[in-house]
């Protein structure tokens, strides 16, 4: 068994069949499909069981609801493949995606992770394609630095990647959290010896009103913010990458602003979150040298002059409530 495809399933009845069919119709055949029914209340479990009865490649796990990370971890624990990949139950995979990328992996057994193109917010006005020129990067520090320089944190998704299963020997997704990819993905890249960026295949991330990326909660924004801050500090303090740290600082400020808008600045949790950053500032000369729109430079001028705390409060106050 070469590839284990893990699909967490929860409240995805509308899209589940299309997702599963896009996998079963792949031209690559040496795989197992692990459907993890995470206590879905909408009949998804029965759909999963039907596919398992019809196709011996399909394995179903039924478990108590524990969230996306818990479902992925349950799939990892029973996976038998040499490689692991993830698909969300409301997304689809382009035909040939696994065939061409597994050919690359099998021809280059030193590769630990392969990342392939993705269309985020597919079939919506927000649709955006992330693609790559074929390139192999080797060496732990070099891989992570390259990942940061190419702003891999903007597409740090668990899906649209195939991983050597050994990488998960000591890595699991943090349970009880959302937007957990930004926690695990940097860790996996940093522990890899060889990564390949592929121009083969396509992952289609569907945009709909109930998707996690369209759900604005204090908890959700907190996890994005916390993980972004951790990455910012690593890039700034450990790797000394000034330009990349500045880019991450702007993202941290936006996330902290979102937290303020969700809490109205009154929650104790917000104060704790703000304390993670201290009162970071960006050098104003460095800000105006960044390759970002002029409007963004003007927006973050208050970050350069006042620091994160006042900048985030001001921008939260002058923008409508988010959550």
mmCIF file of C-alpha atoms in Angstrom:
data_model
loop_
_atom_site.group_PDB
_atom_site.id
_atom_site.type_symbol
_atom_site.label_atom_id
_atom_site.label_comp_id
_atom_site.label_asym_id
_atom_site.label_seq_id
_atom_site.Cartn_x
_atom_site.Cartn_y
_atom_site.Cartn_z
ATOM 1 C CA UNK A 1 0.000 0.000 0.000
ATOM 2 C CA UNK A 2 1.633 3.241 -1.150
ATOM 3 C CA UNK A 3 -0.875 5.997 -0.340
ATOM 4 C CA UNK A 4 -3.393 6.569 2.459
ATOM 5 C CA UNK A 5 -6.004 9.227 1.671
ATOM 6 C CA UNK A 6 -7.661 10.522 4.854
ATOM 7 C CA UNK A 7 -11.011 12.335 4.616
ATOM 8 C CA UNK A 8 -12.537 13.736 7.845
ATOM 9 C CA UNK A 9 -16.324 13.782 7.464
ATOM 10 C CA UNK A 10 -18.671 16.057 9.403
ATOM 11 C CA UNK A 11 -21.851 17.763 8.191
ATOM 12 C CA UNK A 12 -20.758 17.407 4.578
ATOM 13 C CA UNK A 13 -23.724 15.508 3.126
ATOM 14 C CA UNK A 14 -24.195 18.013 0.292
ATOM 15 C CA UNK A 15 -20.632 17.677 -1.015
ATOM 16 C CA UNK A 16 -19.465 14.273 0.261
ATOM 17 C CA UNK A 17 -20.380 12.177 -2.758
ATOM 18 C CA UNK A 18 -18.578 14.505 -5.182
ATOM 19 C CA UNK A 19 -15.521 14.425 -2.939
ATOM 20 C CA UNK A 20 -15.422 10.633 -2.726
ATOM 21 C CA UNK A 21 -16.079 10.176 -6.442
ATOM 22 C CA UNK A 22 -13.236 12.539 -7.333
ATOM 23 C CA UNK A 23 -10.916 10.259 -5.341
ATOM 24 C CA UNK A 24 -12.269 6.927 -6.607
ATOM 25 C CA UNK A 25 -11.956 8.181 -10.189
ATOM 26 C CA UNK A 26 -8.235 8.880 -9.823
ATOM 27 C CA UNK A 27 -6.048 7.024 -12.315
ATOM 28 C CA UNK A 28 -3.635 6.116 -9.511
ATOM 29 C CA UNK A 29 -4.890 2.941 -7.852
ATOM 30 C CA UNK A 30 -2.434 1.843 -5.125
ATOM 31 C CA UNK A 31 -4.218 3.609 -2.274
ATOM 32 C CA UNK A 32 -6.617 3.200 0.613
ATOM 33 C CA UNK A 33 -9.346 5.741 1.254
ATOM 34 C CA UNK A 34 -10.000 6.296 4.967
ATOM 35 C CA UNK A 35 -13.316 8.043 5.634
ATOM 36 C CA UNK A 36 -13.477 9.273 9.221
ATOM 37 C CA UNK A 37 -17.093 9.851 10.258
ATOM 38 C CA UNK A 38 -16.573 12.355 13.060
ATOM 39 C CA UNK A 39 -20.007 11.816 14.601
ATOM 40 C CA UNK A 40 -21.729 13.565 11.707
ATOM 41 C CA UNK A 41 -25.468 13.987 12.453
ATOM 42 C CA UNK A 42 -26.628 14.378 8.836
ATOM 43 C CA UNK A 43 -26.365 10.812 7.539
ATOM 44 C CA UNK A 44 -22.792 11.088 6.257
ATOM 45 C CA UNK A 45 -21.870 7.931 8.136
ATOM 46 C CA UNK A 46 -24.335 5.896 6.079
ATOM 47 C CA UNK A 47 -22.922 7.343 2.846
ATOM 48 C CA UNK A 48 -19.424 6.337 3.959
ATOM 49 C CA UNK A 49 -20.597 2.797 4.800
ATOM 50 C CA UNK A 50 -22.224 2.434 1.384
ATOM 51 C CA UNK A 51 -18.979 3.283 -0.371
ATOM 52 C CA UNK A 52 -17.078 0.853 1.859
ATOM 53 C CA UNK A 53 -19.491 -1.927 0.863
ATOM 54 C CA UNK A 54 -19.089 -1.117 -2.823
ATOM 55 C CA UNK A 55 -15.307 -0.617 -2.924
ATOM 56 C CA UNK A 56 -12.683 -2.576 -1.008
ATOM 57 C CA UNK A 57 -10.306 0.402 -1.134
ATOM 58 C CA UNK A 58 -12.581 2.295 1.252
ATOM 59 C CA UNK A 59 -12.245 1.998 5.025
ATOM 60 C CA UNK A 60 -14.622 3.768 7.443
ATOM 61 C CA UNK A 61 -13.998 4.912 10.993
ATOM 62 C CA UNK A 62 -17.005 5.981 13.065
ATOM 63 C CA UNK A 63 -16.098 8.077 16.092
ATOM 64 C CA UNK A 64 -17.536 10.557 18.546
ATOM 65 C CA UNK A 65 -17.328 14.124 17.316
ATOM 66 C CA UNK A 66 -13.980 15.616 18.209
ATOM 67 C CA UNK A 67 -13.281 18.108 15.447
ATOM 68 C CA UNK A 68 -11.200 18.161 12.291
ATOM 69 C CA UNK A 69 -7.851 17.560 14.001
ATOM 70 C CA UNK A 70 -9.214 14.631 15.974
ATOM 71 C CA UNK A 71 -10.595 13.064 12.794
ATOM 72 C CA UNK A 72 -7.313 13.485 10.930
ATOM 73 C CA UNK A 73 -5.412 11.975 13.843
ATOM 74 C CA UNK A 74 -7.784 8.999 13.910
ATOM 75 C CA UNK A 75 -7.077 8.438 10.230
ATOM 76 C CA UNK A 76 -3.314 8.691 10.736
ATOM 77 C CA UNK A 77 -3.472 6.071 13.500
ATOM 78 C CA UNK A 78 -4.845 3.392 11.141
ATOM 79 C CA UNK A 79 -3.152 4.465 7.895
ATOM 80 C CA UNK A 80 -1.076 1.714 6.251
ATOM 81 C CA UNK A 81 0.396 3.662 3.339
ATOM 82 C CA UNK A 82 3.991 4.752 2.903
ATOM 83 C CA UNK A 83 2.569 8.188 2.137
ATOM 84 C CA UNK A 84 -0.349 10.131 3.615
ATOM 85 C CA UNK A 85 -2.535 12.859 2.157
ATOM 86 C CA UNK A 86 -5.657 14.658 3.340
ATOM 87 C CA UNK A 87 -8.833 15.792 1.606
ATOM 88 C CA UNK A 88 -11.641 17.768 3.237
ATOM 89 C CA UNK A 89 -15.060 16.225 2.671
ATOM 90 C CA UNK A 90 -16.445 19.238 0.815
ATOM 91 C CA UNK A 91 -13.524 19.509 -1.643
ATOM 92 C CA UNK A 92 -12.538 17.665 -4.832
ATOM 93 C CA UNK A 93 -9.350 16.439 -6.493
ATOM 94 C CA UNK A 94 -8.622 16.834 -10.199
ATOM 95 C CA UNK A 95 -8.231 13.632 -12.191
ATOM 96 C CA UNK A 96 -4.630 12.452 -12.438
ATOM 97 C CA UNK A 97 -3.474 14.408 -9.382
ATOM 98 C CA UNK A 98 -2.270 11.377 -7.438
ATOM 99 C CA UNK A 99 -0.994 9.510 -10.507
ATOM 100 C CA UNK A 100 1.467 12.198 -11.567
ATOM 101 C CA UNK A 101 2.562 13.238 -8.084
ATOM 102 C CA UNK A 102 3.029 9.672 -6.868
ATOM 103 C CA UNK A 103 5.170 9.038 -9.954
ATOM 104 C CA UNK A 104 7.435 11.874 -8.812
ATOM 105 C CA UNK A 105 7.586 10.516 -5.262
ATOM 106 C CA UNK A 106 8.290 6.936 -6.291
ATOM 107 C CA UNK A 107 11.029 8.089 -8.666
ATOM 108 C CA UNK A 108 12.556 10.234 -5.887
ATOM 109 C CA UNK A 109 12.298 8.247 -2.638
ATOM 110 C CA UNK A 110 14.211 10.934 -0.725
ATOM 111 C CA UNK A 111 11.307 13.415 -1.033
ATOM 112 C CA UNK A 112 9.371 13.814 2.229
ATOM 113 C CA UNK A 113 6.657 16.269 1.089
ATOM 114 C CA UNK A 114 5.260 17.146 -2.299
ATOM 115 C CA UNK A 115 3.023 20.191 -2.675
ATOM 116 C CA UNK A 116 0.838 20.652 -5.741
ATOM 117 C CA UNK A 117 -1.436 23.433 -7.123
ATOM 118 C CA UNK A 118 -4.644 24.478 -5.406
ATOM 119 C CA UNK A 119 -7.653 26.593 -6.296
ATOM 120 C CA UNK A 120 -8.936 28.158 -3.095
ATOM 121 C CA UNK A 121 -12.537 29.372 -2.831
ATOM 122 C CA UNK A 122 -13.340 27.480 -6.017
ATOM 123 C CA UNK A 123 -16.431 28.672 -7.924
ATOM 124 C CA UNK A 124 -16.648 31.932 -5.978
ATOM 125 C CA UNK A 125 -15.591 35.549 -6.662
ATOM 126 C CA UNK A 126 -12.723 34.960 -4.211
ATOM 127 C CA UNK A 127 -11.271 32.150 -6.312
ATOM 128 C CA UNK A 128 -7.471 32.169 -6.315
ATOM 129 C CA UNK A 129 -4.967 29.741 -7.836
ATOM 130 C CA UNK A 130 -1.677 28.896 -6.146
ATOM 131 C CA UNK A 131 0.691 27.077 -8.498
ATOM 132 C CA UNK A 132 4.369 26.173 -8.538
ATOM 133 C CA UNK A 133 7.315 25.816 -10.854
ATOM 134 C CA UNK A 134 8.752 22.304 -10.445
ATOM 135 C CA UNK A 135 11.529 22.549 -7.874
ATOM 136 C CA UNK A 136 13.230 20.307 -5.348
ATOM 137 C CA UNK A 137 14.608 21.786 -2.122
ATOM 138 C CA UNK A 138 16.841 19.805 0.250
ATOM 139 C CA UNK A 139 18.262 20.323 3.742
ATOM 140 C CA UNK A 140 16.221 21.062 6.889
ATOM 141 C CA UNK A 141 17.098 24.709 7.465
ATOM 142 C CA UNK A 142 17.186 25.444 3.733
ATOM 143 C CA UNK A 143 13.722 23.904 3.289
ATOM 144 C CA UNK A 144 12.169 25.972 6.066
ATOM 145 C CA UNK A 145 13.891 29.204 5.002
ATOM 146 C CA UNK A 146 12.816 28.626 1.399
ATOM 147 C CA UNK A 147 9.253 27.887 2.586
ATOM 148 C CA UNK A 148 9.180 31.169 4.511
ATOM 149 C CA UNK A 149 10.710 33.189 1.673
ATOM 150 C CA UNK A 150 8.112 31.890 -0.776
ATOM 151 C CA UNK A 151 5.455 32.767 1.840
ATOM 152 C CA UNK A 152 4.393 29.166 2.280
ATOM 153 C CA UNK A 153 2.441 30.243 5.362
ATOM 154 C CA UNK A 154 -0.132 31.710 2.958
ATOM 155 C CA UNK A 155 -0.879 28.176 1.718
ATOM 156 C CA UNK A 156 0.013 26.127 4.795
ATOM 157 C CA UNK A 157 -2.961 23.838 4.197
ATOM 158 C CA UNK A 158 -2.880 20.206 5.331
ATOM 159 C CA UNK A 159 -4.396 19.245 1.968
ATOM 160 C CA UNK A 160 -2.740 19.789 -1.483
ATOM 161 C CA UNK A 161 0.292 17.963 -0.101
ATOM 162 C CA UNK A 162 1.438 14.349 0.071
ATOM 163 C CA UNK A 163 3.624 13.424 3.044
ATOM 164 C CA UNK A 164 5.916 10.544 3.836
ATOM 165 C CA UNK A 165 4.029 8.724 6.591
ATOM 166 C CA UNK A 166 7.114 8.634 8.814
ATOM 167 C CA UNK A 167 6.785 12.402 9.327
ATOM 168 C CA UNK A 168 3.752 11.711 11.527
ATOM 169 C CA UNK A 169 5.641 9.395 13.871
ATOM 170 C CA UNK A 170 5.783 12.201 16.439
ATOM 171 C CA UNK A 171 3.459 14.802 14.920
ATOM 172 C CA UNK A 172 -0.296 15.057 15.348
ATOM 173 C CA UNK A 173 -2.810 17.815 14.677
ATOM 174 C CA UNK A 174 -3.694 19.819 17.818
ATOM 175 C CA UNK A 175 -7.155 18.699 18.899
ATOM 176 C CA UNK A 176 -9.838 21.118 19.962
ATOM 177 C CA UNK A 177 -8.467 23.790 17.626
ATOM 178 C CA UNK A 178 -9.320 25.179 14.198
ATOM 179 C CA UNK A 179 -6.987 26.487 11.484
ATOM 180 C CA UNK A 180 -4.532 23.947 12.885
ATOM 181 C CA UNK A 181 -2.601 23.688 9.617
ATOM 182 C CA UNK A 182 -0.501 26.735 10.485
ATOM 183 C CA UNK A 183 0.717 24.837 13.546
ATOM 184 C CA UNK A 184 1.567 21.495 11.959
ATOM 185 C CA UNK A 185 2.711 22.484 8.454
ATOM 186 C CA UNK A 186 5.781 24.540 9.476
ATOM 187 C CA UNK A 187 6.754 21.716 11.840
ATOM 188 C CA UNK A 188 6.521 19.138 9.055
ATOM 189 C CA UNK A 189 8.543 21.262 6.618
ATOM 190 C CA UNK A 190 11.174 21.981 9.249
ATOM 191 C CA UNK A 191 11.622 18.257 9.929
ATOM 192 C CA UNK A 192 11.865 17.265 6.242
ATOM 193 C CA UNK A 193 15.077 16.490 4.388
ATOM 194 C CA UNK A 194 13.650 17.043 0.910
ATOM 195 C CA UNK A 195 10.568 18.843 -0.432
ATOM 196 C CA UNK A 196 9.273 19.026 -3.986
ATOM 197 C CA UNK A 197 7.017 21.735 -5.439
ATOM 198 C CA UNK A 198 4.962 20.185 -8.224
ATOM 199 C CA UNK A 199 3.084 21.664 -11.152
ATOM 200 C CA UNK A 200 0.996 18.486 -11.521
ATOM 201 C CA UNK A 201 -2.605 18.023 -10.397
ATOM 202 C CA UNK A 202 -5.097 20.303 -8.698
ATOM 203 C CA UNK A 203 -6.890 20.524 -5.369
ATOM 204 C CA UNK A 204 -10.211 22.398 -5.431
ATOM 205 C CA UNK A 205 -11.130 24.001 -2.122
ATOM 206 C CA UNK A 206 -14.834 24.814 -2.334
ATOM 207 C CA UNK A 207 -16.110 28.047 -0.895
ATOM 208 C CA UNK A 208 -19.458 27.879 0.904
ATOM 209 C CA UNK A 209 -21.053 29.741 3.774
ATOM 210 C CA UNK A 210 -20.556 26.966 6.343
ATOM 211 C CA UNK A 211 -16.889 26.308 5.617
ATOM 212 C CA UNK A 212 -14.433 26.972 8.437
ATOM 213 C CA UNK A 213 -12.763 29.806 6.520
ATOM 214 C CA UNK A 214 -16.117 31.616 6.368
ATOM 215 C CA UNK A 215 -16.896 31.147 10.059
ATOM 216 C CA UNK A 216 -15.796 34.133 12.145
ATOM 217 C CA UNK A 217 -15.478 33.395 15.855
ATOM 218 C CA UNK A 218 -13.163 34.648 18.569
ATOM 219 C CA UNK A 219 -11.859 31.107 19.028
ATOM 220 C CA UNK A 220 -11.093 30.695 15.342
ATOM 221 C CA UNK A 221 -9.287 34.010 15.037
ATOM 222 C CA UNK A 222 -7.401 33.289 18.259
ATOM 223 C CA UNK A 223 -5.854 30.097 16.899
ATOM 224 C CA UNK A 224 -4.829 31.773 13.624
ATOM 225 C CA UNK A 225 -3.319 34.659 15.579
ATOM 226 C CA UNK A 226 -1.477 32.484 18.108
ATOM 227 C CA UNK A 227 0.072 30.283 15.428
ATOM 228 C CA UNK A 228 1.029 33.299 13.312
ATOM 229 C CA UNK A 229 2.713 34.921 16.312
ATOM 230 C CA UNK A 230 4.678 31.730 17.014
ATOM 231 C CA UNK A 231 5.830 31.611 13.390
ATOM 232 C CA UNK A 232 6.707 35.333 13.438
ATOM 233 C CA UNK A 233 8.909 34.903 16.512
ATOM 234 C CA UNK A 234 10.656 31.865 15.037
ATOM 235 C CA UNK A 235 11.354 33.661 11.761
ATOM 236 C CA UNK A 236 12.528 36.837 13.497
ATOM 237 C CA UNK A 237 14.494 35.452 16.433
ATOM 238 C CA UNK A 238 15.755 32.058 15.285
ATOM 239 C CA UNK A 239 16.185 32.530 11.534
ATOM 240 C CA UNK A 240 16.833 36.301 11.497
ATOM 241 C CA UNK A 241 14.805 36.829 8.304
ATOM 242 C CA UNK A 242 13.944 40.521 8.585
ATOM 243 C CA UNK A 243 11.814 41.017 5.463
ATOM 244 C CA UNK A 244 9.804 37.847 6.069
ATOM 245 C CA UNK A 245 9.382 38.701 9.766
ATOM 246 C CA UNK A 246 7.978 42.094 8.769
ATOM 247 C CA UNK A 247 5.437 40.429 6.483
ATOM 248 C CA UNK A 248 4.372 38.124 9.315
ATOM 249 C CA UNK A 249 4.187 41.057 11.729
ATOM 250 C CA UNK A 250 1.600 42.721 9.486
ATOM 251 C CA UNK A 251 -0.388 39.480 9.487
ATOM 252 C CA UNK A 252 -0.168 39.278 13.285
ATOM 253 C CA UNK A 253 -1.486 42.835 13.540
ATOM 254 C CA UNK A 254 -4.431 42.038 11.266
ATOM 255 C CA UNK A 255 -5.246 38.921 13.304
ATOM 256 C CA UNK A 256 -5.076 40.825 16.585
ATOM 257 C CA UNK A 257 -7.366 43.475 15.083
ATOM 258 C CA UNK A 258 -9.838 40.712 14.184
ATOM 259 C CA UNK A 259 -9.685 39.435 17.766
ATOM 260 C CA UNK A 260 -10.452 42.897 19.103
ATOM 261 C CA UNK A 261 -13.406 43.200 16.720
ATOM 262 C CA UNK A 262 -14.760 39.865 17.957
ATOM 263 C CA UNK A 263 -14.334 40.722 21.624
ATOM 264 C CA UNK A 264 -15.009 44.474 21.637
ATOM 265 C CA UNK A 265 -11.768 44.634 23.608
ATOM 266 C CA UNK A 266 -13.532 43.522 26.783
ATOM 267 C CA UNK A 267 -12.636 39.842 26.999
ATOM 268 C CA UNK A 268 -9.830 38.729 29.258
ATOM 269 C CA UNK A 269 -8.766 36.379 26.458
ATOM 270 C CA UNK A 270 -8.088 39.368 24.207
ATOM 271 C CA UNK A 271 -5.735 40.913 26.755
ATOM 272 C CA UNK A 272 -3.837 37.642 27.023
ATOM 273 C CA UNK A 273 -3.620 37.419 23.240
ATOM 274 C CA UNK A 274 -2.317 40.982 22.974
ATOM 275 C CA UNK A 275 0.330 40.173 25.590
ATOM 276 C CA UNK A 276 1.754 37.466 23.288
ATOM 277 C CA UNK A 277 2.969 40.200 20.943
ATOM 278 C CA UNK A 278 3.969 42.812 23.462
ATOM 279 C CA UNK A 279 3.943 46.091 21.583
ATOM 280 C CA UNK A 280 5.805 45.254 18.379
ATOM 281 C CA UNK A 281 6.550 47.978 15.842
ATOM 282 C CA UNK A 282 7.729 47.883 12.255
ATOM 283 C CA UNK A 283 10.454 50.219 11.054
ATOM 284 C CA UNK A 284 8.713 52.828 8.926
ATOM 285 C CA UNK A 285 11.466 52.815 6.290
ATOM 286 C CA UNK A 286 11.201 49.035 6.016
ATOM 287 C CA UNK A 287 7.402 49.338 5.770
ATOM 288 C CA UNK A 288 7.544 51.691 2.803
ATOM 289 C CA UNK A 289 10.087 49.466 1.030
ATOM 290 C CA UNK A 290 7.743 46.450 1.214
ATOM 291 C CA UNK A 291 6.085 45.259 -1.986
ATOM 292 C CA UNK A 292 2.542 45.883 -0.788
ATOM 293 C CA UNK A 293 -0.119 48.335 -2.007
ATOM 294 C CA UNK A 294 0.252 51.972 -0.975
ATOM 295 C CA UNK A 295 -3.063 51.737 0.877
ATOM 296 C CA UNK A 296 -1.580 48.983 3.047
ATOM 297 C CA UNK A 297 1.523 51.073 3.757
ATOM 298 C CA UNK A 298 -0.682 53.941 4.889
ATOM 299 C CA UNK A 299 -2.796 51.574 6.989
ATOM 300 C CA UNK A 300 0.235 50.158 8.811
ATOM 301 C CA UNK A 301 1.862 53.539 9.416
ATOM 302 C CA UNK A 302 0.120 53.536 12.789
ATOM 303 C CA UNK A 303 1.788 50.185 13.502
ATOM 304 C CA UNK A 304 5.170 51.826 12.863
ATOM 305 C CA UNK A 305 4.377 54.860 14.994
ATOM 306 C CA UNK A 306 2.272 53.393 17.818
ATOM 307 C CA UNK A 307 2.920 49.651 17.955
ATOM 308 C CA UNK A 308 0.537 46.712 17.733
ATOM 309 C CA UNK A 309 -1.705 47.471 20.705
ATOM 310 C CA UNK A 310 -2.882 50.935 19.717
ATOM 311 C CA UNK A 311 -2.782 50.176 15.986
ATOM 312 C CA UNK A 312 -5.084 47.173 16.415
ATOM 313 C CA UNK A 313 -7.487 48.990 18.706
ATOM 314 C CA UNK A 314 -7.761 51.976 16.385
ATOM 315 C CA UNK A 315 -8.404 49.880 13.294
ATOM 316 C CA UNK A 316 -10.875 47.647 15.120
ATOM 317 C CA UNK A 317 -12.834 50.638 16.393
ATOM 318 C CA UNK A 318 -13.066 52.234 12.939
ATOM 319 C CA UNK A 319 -14.226 49.003 11.295
ATOM 320 C CA UNK A 320 -17.524 47.288 11.888
ATOM 321 C CA UNK A 321 -17.906 44.343 14.206
ATOM 322 C CA UNK A 322 -16.646 41.103 12.629
ATOM 323 C CA UNK A 323 -18.169 38.260 14.678
#
